[in-house]
Amino acid sequence: MEEPSSIQSADTHWLESIKIELAELSPLSSSWTICRVPTKLRNTNKDAYTPHIISVGPIHHEERSLKGMEAHKWRYMLSLLERTQNAVATLDACGKAILRFDNDVRASYAEWINYSNTDLAKMMLLDGCFILELLLRYSNPDPKLQSDPIFTTSWMILTLQRDLALLENQIPFFVLEWLFNFTVRRTANGLATPSLPDLALRFFRSSINNVNEETLGAGGRQNSHHLLHLIHNCYFPSSPRIETKGKRNSNNIEFIHCAAALKEAGIWFEKDDTKSLFDLEFRNGVFRIPPLRVHDSTDALFRNFIAFEQCFQESSQYITSYVLLMDRLIDTAKDVEVLERRRIVANDLGGRDDVAAMFNNICKQIVLRDFYFAGLCEQVNEYYHRRWNRYKASLKRDYCTNPWTIISLLGAFILISLTAVQTVYSVLGYYPH
C-alpha cells in the first residue's frame, strides 16, 4: 500500500490545467443583445435563422457560402466614403473610433468573440458602411448606379431584407449610428437626409406587416440595439391591455378554437384596418382582426422576432403572443380559407396548406412568459360556449343561406299559421255560444 506522502506527490498536472482554464474564463456580458438562436428553436427550422447571401457581424463571418458578398461590401464602403469631402480622412477617423468601441461591441454579443481588436473593428467598419450605403441607395435611387447588380437582380433586395433581419446576423446599432452621423450627416446634403431609423424602416417596409411607427417614438429610436430590434420596436399595440399577470400566464389560459370552429359557433370575422397588428377586438360576436400578408419571408421574420423575445428577457412578448394566437386560429387549410374570404389573411406564400403548416410549426419549443391576448381569449370562449349562439348559427347556416330556402320556410310558416287560424274558427263554429 502506498504511503500518504507518495499519494500527495502524485502527478497533479490535471489540477493545474483546471486552474488555467478557470483563469482564462472571460466574464459574461450582462448587456448583450445579439446571440445565437437556441438549439431547440433552430432545430425546428434551421433555414429560417441562417443567412442566405450575406454575413453581418462575427457569428456567420467565416461561412464560405456567404463570401460572394464581400466584394459588394468593399464597393459600397468606398461609395459611402466618397460621399464625404475627404474619403481618406473620413476612413481614418471612422477606423479609430470603431477601434475605441471594442469593449462595447464585444459586450453586445452573448458569446466570446474570437477576433483581435483590429479584425473586429475592420468587420464592424466594413459591414456598417455597407448597410448605410445600401439604405441610402434604396431610399434615393441614383440613375448613375443602374449597373449595380444588387438592385438590378430582382431577388437580391428581398434576400437582403431577409438576411439583415436575422438575430444572428446583426451588428450593434450604435456602430451604425456613429458611422451615419460621421459620414452621411457630414455630406453636403446631410441636413436633408432622413434619420437612420427612418431609412432602415423604408428598406424593410415591403417585408413587414402593419407596423405602428408612431409607437416607436424617440425612445424606441434611441434604444434600439440592432436592426431587428428596431423593427421589433414598431410592433407594439396602440394601447396596453390591462390584465393581471396571473391571467396572462400561458398555464392558466384556455386558448380559442380554430377559425372554422368559431365560424360554426356564429362568430363573424371582420378585417380591421388599424395601424397595429395587435389591435384585435372581439365584441358582440364580431372578431375584428388586422390584415396579415403572408409571403416567403414571413416565417423567418416571425421566428427571429420570437427568438429575440425568448432570449432577451427585457423584451415584450407581443410577437410571440400574436403568432401563438394565429396558430390557434389556423389549424388547417379550411381555417386559412375562412380568414382569406374575410380578407384578413392575404396569401402570397402558395397554397392554403402552406400557410397552415407555417403557423402550426412556428411556435414549437417556445416558452411564453406573458400572453398578451389572454383577456381576448376569455371573451371569445365565453361567447363560443353559449349554446344559444350555436343554435342561432346553426339555424342561420342550415336554413337562411339560400333565398329559396327562406321563401320555402316563410311559405310553410304562413301555411301553418293559416291552417291554425282555420282550425280555431272551425272549433269555434262547432261549439256555438
Coordinates of C-alpha atoms in Angstrom, one line a residue:
M1 CA 0.0 0.0 0.0
E2 CA 1.3 3.4 -1.0
E3 CA 2.3 5.9 1.7
P4 CA 0.2 9.1 2.0
S5 CA 3.2 11.1 1.1
S6 CA 3.6 9.3 -2.2
I7 CA -0.1 9.9 -2.9
Q8 CA 0.3 13.6 -2.2
S9 CA 3.3 13.7 -4.5
A10 CA 1.4 12.1 -7.4
D11 CA 1.1 13.9 -10.7
T12 CA -1.3 16.9 -10.2
H13 CA -0.9 18.4 -13.7
W14 CA -4.6 17.9 -14.3
L15 CA -5.4 20.2 -11.4
E16 CA -3.1 22.8 -12.9
S17 CA -4.9 22.6 -16.2
I18 CA -8.2 23.2 -14.4
K19 CA -6.7 26.3 -12.8
I20 CA -5.5 27.6 -16.2
E21 CA -9.0 27.0 -17.7
L22 CA -10.6 28.9 -14.8
A23 CA -8.1 31.8 -15.1
E24 CA -8.8 32.2 -18.8
L25 CA -12.6 32.3 -18.4
S26 CA -13.8 35.6 -19.8
P27 CA -16.6 37.3 -17.8
L28 CA -20.1 37.0 -19.3
S29 CA -21.6 40.2 -20.6
S30 CA -24.7 41.4 -18.8
S31 CA -25.6 43.8 -21.6
W32 CA -25.7 41.5 -24.7
T33 CA -28.5 41.8 -27.2
I34 CA -27.1 39.6 -30.1
C35 CA -26.8 35.9 -29.7
R36 CA -27.1 32.6 -31.4
V37 CA -30.6 31.2 -31.7
P38 CA -31.1 28.4 -29.0
T39 CA -30.6 24.9 -30.5
K40 CA -34.2 23.8 -29.6
L41 CA -35.6 26.7 -31.7
R42 CA -33.0 26.4 -34.5
N43 CA -33.8 22.7 -34.9
T44 CA -37.5 23.4 -35.7
N45 CA -36.4 25.3 -38.9
K46 CA -32.7 25.8 -39.4
D47 CA -33.0 27.7 -42.6
A48 CA -35.2 30.4 -41.0
Y49 CA -32.2 31.6 -38.8
T50 CA -29.4 31.2 -41.4
P51 CA -28.4 34.0 -43.8
H52 CA -28.6 33.1 -47.5
I53 CA -26.3 35.6 -49.2
I54 CA -24.6 38.0 -46.6
S55 CA -23.0 37.7 -43.2
V56 CA -23.1 40.7 -40.9
G57 CA -21.1 40.6 -37.7
P58 CA -19.0 37.8 -36.4
I59 CA -21.3 34.9 -35.9
H60 CA -21.5 33.8 -39.6
H61 CA -18.4 35.7 -40.8
E62 CA -16.4 32.6 -41.6
E63 CA -19.1 30.8 -43.7
R64 CA -17.7 30.3 -47.2
S65 CA -21.1 30.3 -48.9
L66 CA -21.5 34.0 -47.9
K67 CA -18.1 35.2 -49.1
G68 CA -19.6 36.2 -52.5
M69 CA -21.0 39.5 -51.0
E70 CA -17.6 40.6 -49.7
A71 CA -16.7 42.4 -52.9
H72 CA -20.0 44.3 -52.8
K73 CA -19.3 45.3 -49.2
W74 CA -15.9 46.9 -50.2
R75 CA -17.5 48.6 -53.2
Y76 CA -20.3 50.1 -51.1
M77 CA -17.9 51.2 -48.4
L78 CA -15.9 53.1 -51.0
S79 CA -19.1 54.8 -52.3
L80 CA -20.1 55.8 -48.8
L81 CA -16.7 57.3 -48.1
E82 CA -16.7 59.2 -51.4
R83 CA -19.9 60.9 -50.3
T84 CA -17.8 62.9 -47.9
Q85 CA -15.4 65.7 -48.7
N86 CA -12.3 63.7 -47.8
A87 CA -12.7 60.0 -48.1
V88 CA -9.2 59.1 -46.7
A89 CA -9.6 61.4 -43.6
T90 CA -13.1 60.0 -43.0
L91 CA -11.8 56.4 -43.2
D92 CA -9.0 57.2 -40.7
A93 CA -11.4 58.8 -38.3
C94 CA -14.0 56.1 -38.6
G95 CA -11.4 53.3 -38.1
K96 CA -10.0 54.9 -35.0
A97 CA -13.5 55.5 -33.5
I98 CA -14.7 51.9 -34.1
L99 CA -11.5 50.6 -32.6
R100 CA -12.3 52.6 -29.4
F101 CA -15.7 50.9 -29.3
D102 CA -14.1 47.4 -29.0
N103 CA -15.3 46.7 -25.4
D104 CA -18.8 47.9 -26.1
V105 CA -19.0 45.9 -29.3
R106 CA -17.9 42.7 -27.6
A107 CA -20.4 43.3 -24.8
S108 CA -23.2 43.4 -27.3
Y109 CA -22.7 39.7 -28.1
A110 CA -23.6 36.9 -25.8
E111 CA -20.7 34.7 -26.7
W112 CA -16.9 35.4 -26.7
I113 CA -15.8 37.0 -30.0
N114 CA -12.6 35.2 -31.1
Y115 CA -11.2 38.1 -33.2
S116 CA -8.5 40.6 -32.5
N117 CA -9.4 44.2 -31.8
T118 CA -8.3 45.3 -35.3
D119 CA -10.0 42.4 -37.1
L120 CA -13.3 43.1 -35.2
A121 CA -13.1 46.8 -35.9
K122 CA -12.5 46.1 -39.6
M123 CA -15.5 43.8 -39.7
M124 CA -17.7 46.4 -38.0
L125 CA -16.5 49.2 -40.3
L126 CA -17.0 47.2 -43.5
D127 CA -20.4 45.8 -42.5
G128 CA -21.6 49.1 -41.1
C129 CA -20.6 51.1 -44.2
F130 CA -22.2 48.5 -46.5
I131 CA -25.5 48.7 -44.6
L132 CA -25.6 52.5 -44.6
E133 CA -24.8 52.8 -48.4
L134 CA -27.5 50.1 -49.1
L135 CA -30.1 52.1 -47.1
L136 CA -29.2 55.3 -48.9
R137 CA -29.3 53.8 -52.4
Y138 CA -32.6 52.1 -51.6
S139 CA -34.1 55.4 -50.3
N140 CA -32.8 57.5 -53.1
P141 CA -32.2 55.5 -56.3
D142 CA -29.4 57.0 -58.4
P143 CA -29.7 56.6 -62.2
K144 CA -25.9 56.5 -62.4
L145 CA -26.0 53.2 -60.4
Q146 CA -28.2 51.3 -62.8
S147 CA -25.5 48.7 -63.3
D148 CA -25.5 47.8 -59.6
P149 CA -26.2 44.0 -59.5
I150 CA -27.8 44.3 -56.1
F151 CA -30.6 46.4 -57.5
T152 CA -30.8 45.0 -61.0
T153 CA -31.1 41.4 -59.7
S154 CA -34.7 41.1 -58.6
W155 CA -34.2 38.6 -55.8
M156 CA -31.2 40.2 -54.1
I157 CA -33.0 43.1 -52.3
L158 CA -35.7 40.7 -51.0
T159 CA -33.0 38.3 -49.8
L160 CA -31.0 41.2 -48.2
Q161 CA -34.2 42.4 -46.4
R162 CA -34.5 38.8 -45.0
D163 CA -30.8 38.3 -44.1
L164 CA -30.4 41.7 -42.4
A165 CA -33.4 40.9 -40.1
L166 CA -31.9 37.7 -38.6
L167 CA -31.0 37.7 -34.9
E168 CA -27.6 36.1 -35.6
N169 CA -26.8 38.5 -38.4
Q170 CA -26.6 41.8 -36.5
I171 CA -24.1 44.5 -35.5
P172 CA -24.7 46.9 -32.7
F173 CA -26.9 49.8 -33.7
F174 CA -24.6 52.4 -32.0
V175 CA -21.9 51.4 -34.6
L176 CA -24.4 52.2 -37.4
E177 CA -25.4 55.5 -35.7
W178 CA -21.9 56.7 -35.2
L179 CA -20.9 55.9 -38.8
F180 CA -24.1 57.5 -40.1
N181 CA -23.6 60.7 -38.1
F182 CA -19.9 61.0 -39.2
T183 CA -20.4 60.2 -42.9
V184 CA -24.0 60.9 -44.1
R185 CA -24.7 63.8 -41.8
R186 CA -21.5 65.5 -42.8
T187 CA -22.2 65.4 -46.5
A188 CA -23.4 68.5 -48.4
N189 CA -26.9 67.2 -48.4
G190 CA -26.8 65.8 -44.9
L191 CA -29.4 68.1 -43.4
A192 CA -32.0 66.8 -45.9
T193 CA -31.3 63.2 -45.2
P194 CA -33.9 61.2 -43.2
S195 CA -32.8 59.8 -39.8
L196 CA -31.2 56.4 -39.7
P197 CA -34.3 54.6 -38.2
D198 CA -36.4 56.1 -41.0
L199 CA -34.0 54.9 -43.7
A200 CA -34.0 51.4 -42.2
L201 CA -37.7 51.2 -41.9
R202 CA -38.1 52.3 -45.5
F203 CA -35.8 49.5 -46.5
F204 CA -37.7 46.8 -44.6
R205 CA -41.2 48.2 -45.2
S206 CA -42.1 45.8 -48.0
S207 CA -41.4 42.8 -45.9
I208 CA -43.2 43.8 -42.7
N209 CA -46.9 43.9 -41.8
N210 CA -48.9 46.7 -40.1
V211 CA -46.1 48.3 -38.1
N212 CA -47.1 51.1 -35.9
E213 CA -44.2 53.6 -36.3
E214 CA -45.9 56.1 -34.1
T215 CA -45.2 53.8 -31.1
L216 CA -41.5 53.8 -32.0
G217 CA -41.1 57.4 -30.8
A218 CA -37.8 58.9 -29.6
G219 CA -37.3 56.1 -27.0
G220 CA -37.6 53.3 -29.5
R221 CA -35.3 55.0 -31.9
Q222 CA -32.6 55.8 -29.3
N223 CA -32.8 52.4 -27.5
S224 CA -32.8 50.0 -30.5
H225 CA -29.9 47.6 -30.1
H226 CA -29.7 46.5 -33.8
L227 CA -31.8 46.5 -36.9
L228 CA -34.0 43.5 -35.9
H229 CA -34.7 45.3 -32.6
L230 CA -35.6 48.5 -34.4
I231 CA -38.3 46.7 -36.5
H232 CA -39.4 44.9 -33.3
N233 CA -39.9 48.2 -31.6
C234 CA -42.5 49.1 -34.2
Y235 CA -44.6 46.1 -33.4
F236 CA -46.3 47.4 -30.3
P237 CA -50.0 47.7 -29.6
S238 CA -51.7 51.0 -29.8
S239 CA -52.6 50.7 -26.1
P240 CA -51.6 48.1 -23.5
R241 CA -54.2 45.7 -22.2
I242 CA -55.0 46.0 -18.5
E243 CA -54.8 42.4 -17.2
T244 CA -53.2 40.7 -14.3
K245 CA -50.0 38.7 -14.8
G246 CA -51.7 35.6 -13.4
K247 CA -54.3 35.6 -16.1
R248 CA -51.8 36.2 -18.8
N249 CA -49.6 33.2 -17.9
S250 CA -49.9 30.5 -20.6
N251 CA -50.5 27.8 -18.0
N252 CA -53.8 29.5 -16.9
I253 CA -55.2 30.2 -20.4
E254 CA -58.0 28.4 -22.3
F255 CA -56.9 29.2 -25.9
I256 CA -59.5 29.9 -28.6
H257 CA -60.7 27.4 -31.1
C258 CA -59.8 27.5 -34.8
A259 CA -61.4 29.9 -37.2
A260 CA -63.7 27.3 -38.8
A261 CA -65.0 26.2 -35.5
L262 CA -65.6 29.8 -34.3
K263 CA -67.5 30.5 -37.5
E264 CA -69.6 27.4 -36.9
A265 CA -70.4 28.8 -33.5
G266 CA -71.7 32.0 -35.0
I267 CA -68.7 34.2 -34.7
W268 CA -68.3 36.7 -37.5
F269 CA -64.8 37.7 -38.7
E270 CA -64.1 41.2 -40.0
K271 CA -60.9 42.8 -41.3
D272 CA -59.8 45.8 -39.1
D273 CA -57.6 48.3 -40.9
T274 CA -55.8 49.6 -37.8
K275 CA -52.2 50.7 -37.5
S276 CA -51.1 47.9 -35.3
L277 CA -51.0 44.2 -35.9
F278 CA -52.0 43.6 -32.3
D279 CA -55.3 45.6 -32.3
L280 CA -57.5 42.6 -32.3
E281 CA -61.0 43.1 -30.9
F282 CA -64.0 40.9 -30.0
R283 CA -67.4 42.5 -29.4
N284 CA -71.0 41.1 -29.7
G285 CA -69.9 38.1 -31.7
V286 CA -67.7 40.0 -34.1
F287 CA -64.0 39.2 -34.2
R288 CA -62.1 42.1 -35.8
I289 CA -58.5 41.2 -36.9
P290 CA -56.0 43.4 -38.7
P291 CA -54.9 42.1 -42.1
L292 CA -51.7 40.0 -42.4
R293 CA -49.9 39.4 -45.7
V294 CA -48.0 36.1 -45.6
H295 CA -45.1 35.8 -48.0
D296 CA -41.8 34.0 -48.4
S297 CA -40.0 35.9 -45.6
T298 CA -42.9 35.9 -43.1
D299 CA -41.8 32.7 -41.4
A300 CA -38.1 33.8 -41.0
L301 CA -39.1 37.3 -39.7
F302 CA -41.6 35.9 -37.1
R303 CA -39.2 33.2 -36.0
N304 CA -36.4 35.7 -35.4
F305 CA -38.7 38.1 -33.6
I306 CA -39.7 35.2 -31.3
A307 CA -36.1 34.1 -30.8
F308 CA -35.2 37.6 -29.8
E309 CA -38.1 37.7 -27.3
Q310 CA -37.2 34.3 -26.0
C311 CA -33.5 35.2 -25.4
F312 CA -33.8 38.9 -24.4
Q313 CA -35.6 38.9 -21.1
E314 CA -36.3 42.6 -21.2
S315 CA -38.2 42.3 -24.4
S316 CA -42.0 42.2 -24.5
Q317 CA -43.6 39.0 -25.9
Y318 CA -46.1 40.7 -28.2
I319 CA -44.9 38.9 -31.3
T320 CA -44.9 35.5 -29.6
S321 CA -48.4 36.1 -28.3
Y322 CA -49.7 37.2 -31.7
V323 CA -48.2 34.2 -33.6
L324 CA -49.4 31.8 -30.9
L325 CA -52.9 33.2 -31.2
M326 CA -52.8 32.9 -35.0
D327 CA -51.5 29.3 -34.6
R328 CA -54.7 28.6 -32.6
L329 CA -56.9 30.3 -35.2
I330 CA -55.2 28.5 -38.1
D331 CA -55.2 24.7 -37.8
T332 CA -55.9 23.5 -41.3
A333 CA -56.3 25.0 -44.8
K334 CA -60.1 25.3 -44.1
D335 CA -59.2 27.9 -41.4
V336 CA -57.0 29.8 -43.8
E337 CA -59.9 29.9 -46.3
V338 CA -62.2 31.4 -43.7
L339 CA -59.7 34.2 -43.0
E340 CA -58.9 34.7 -46.7
R341 CA -62.6 35.2 -47.5
R342 CA -62.8 37.9 -44.9
R343 CA -59.6 39.5 -46.4
I344 CA -57.8 39.0 -43.0
V345 CA -55.1 36.8 -44.5
A346 CA -53.5 37.7 -47.9
N347 CA -51.7 34.6 -49.1
D348 CA -48.6 35.3 -51.2
L349 CA -46.9 32.1 -49.9
G350 CA -48.6 29.5 -52.0
G351 CA -51.3 27.0 -51.1
R352 CA -53.5 27.3 -48.0
D353 CA -51.8 24.2 -46.6
D354 CA -48.5 26.1 -46.7
V355 CA -49.9 28.9 -44.6
A356 CA -51.4 26.4 -42.1
A357 CA -48.2 24.5 -41.9
M358 CA -46.2 27.6 -41.2
F359 CA -48.3 28.7 -38.2
N360 CA -48.5 25.1 -36.9
N361 CA -44.8 24.8 -36.7
I362 CA -43.6 28.3 -35.8
C363 CA -44.5 28.1 -32.1
K364 CA -42.8 24.8 -31.3
Q365 CA -40.4 24.9 -28.4
I366 CA -41.2 28.4 -27.2
V367 CA -41.7 29.4 -23.6
L368 CA -44.4 32.0 -23.1
R369 CA -44.0 34.2 -20.0
D370 CA -46.8 36.6 -20.6
F371 CA -49.7 36.1 -23.0
Y372 CA -51.0 39.5 -24.3
F373 CA -54.3 38.2 -25.6
A374 CA -55.5 36.3 -22.5
G375 CA -58.5 38.6 -22.0
L376 CA -59.4 38.4 -25.7
C377 CA -59.4 34.6 -25.5
E378 CA -61.7 34.7 -22.5
Q379 CA -64.2 36.9 -24.3
V380 CA -64.2 34.7 -27.4
N381 CA -64.5 31.4 -25.4
E382 CA -67.4 32.8 -23.3
Y383 CA -69.3 33.6 -26.5
Y384 CA -68.3 30.3 -28.1
H385 CA -69.7 28.2 -25.1
R386 CA -73.1 29.8 -25.1
R387 CA -75.5 27.2 -26.6
W388 CA -78.0 29.8 -27.8
N389 CA -75.3 31.4 -30.0
R390 CA -74.5 28.0 -31.5
Y391 CA -78.2 27.3 -32.1
K392 CA -78.7 30.6 -33.9
A393 CA -75.6 30.0 -36.0
S394 CA -76.9 26.5 -36.9
L395 CA -80.3 27.9 -37.9
K396 CA -78.8 30.6 -40.0
R397 CA -76.4 28.2 -41.7
D398 CA -78.9 25.5 -42.4
Y399 CA -81.9 27.5 -43.3
C400 CA -81.0 31.1 -44.1
T401 CA -78.2 30.8 -46.6
N402 CA -80.3 30.1 -49.7
P403 CA -83.1 32.6 -50.6
W404 CA -85.3 29.8 -51.9
T405 CA -85.0 28.0 -48.6
I406 CA -86.0 31.2 -46.8
I407 CA -89.0 31.6 -49.2
S408 CA -90.0 28.0 -48.5
L409 CA -89.7 28.4 -44.8
L410 CA -91.8 31.6 -44.9
G411 CA -94.4 29.9 -47.1
A412 CA -94.5 27.0 -44.7
F413 CA -94.9 29.3 -41.7
I414 CA -97.8 31.2 -43.4
L415 CA -99.5 27.9 -44.4
I416 CA -99.2 26.6 -40.8
S417 CA -100.5 29.9 -39.5
L418 CA -103.5 29.9 -41.8
T419 CA -104.2 26.3 -41.0
A420 CA -104.1 27.1 -37.3
V421 CA -106.5 30.0 -37.8
Q422 CA -108.8 27.9 -39.8
T423 CA -108.8 25.2 -37.2
V424 CA -109.7 27.8 -34.5
Y425 CA -112.6 29.1 -36.4
S426 CA -113.8 25.6 -37.2
V427 CA -113.7 24.8 -33.5
L428 CA -115.5 28.0 -32.5
G429 CA -118.2 27.3 -35.1
Y430 CA -118.7 23.8 -33.9
Y431 CA -119.3 25.0 -30.3
P432 CA -121.7 27.9 -30.8
H433 CA -122.4 30.1 -27.8

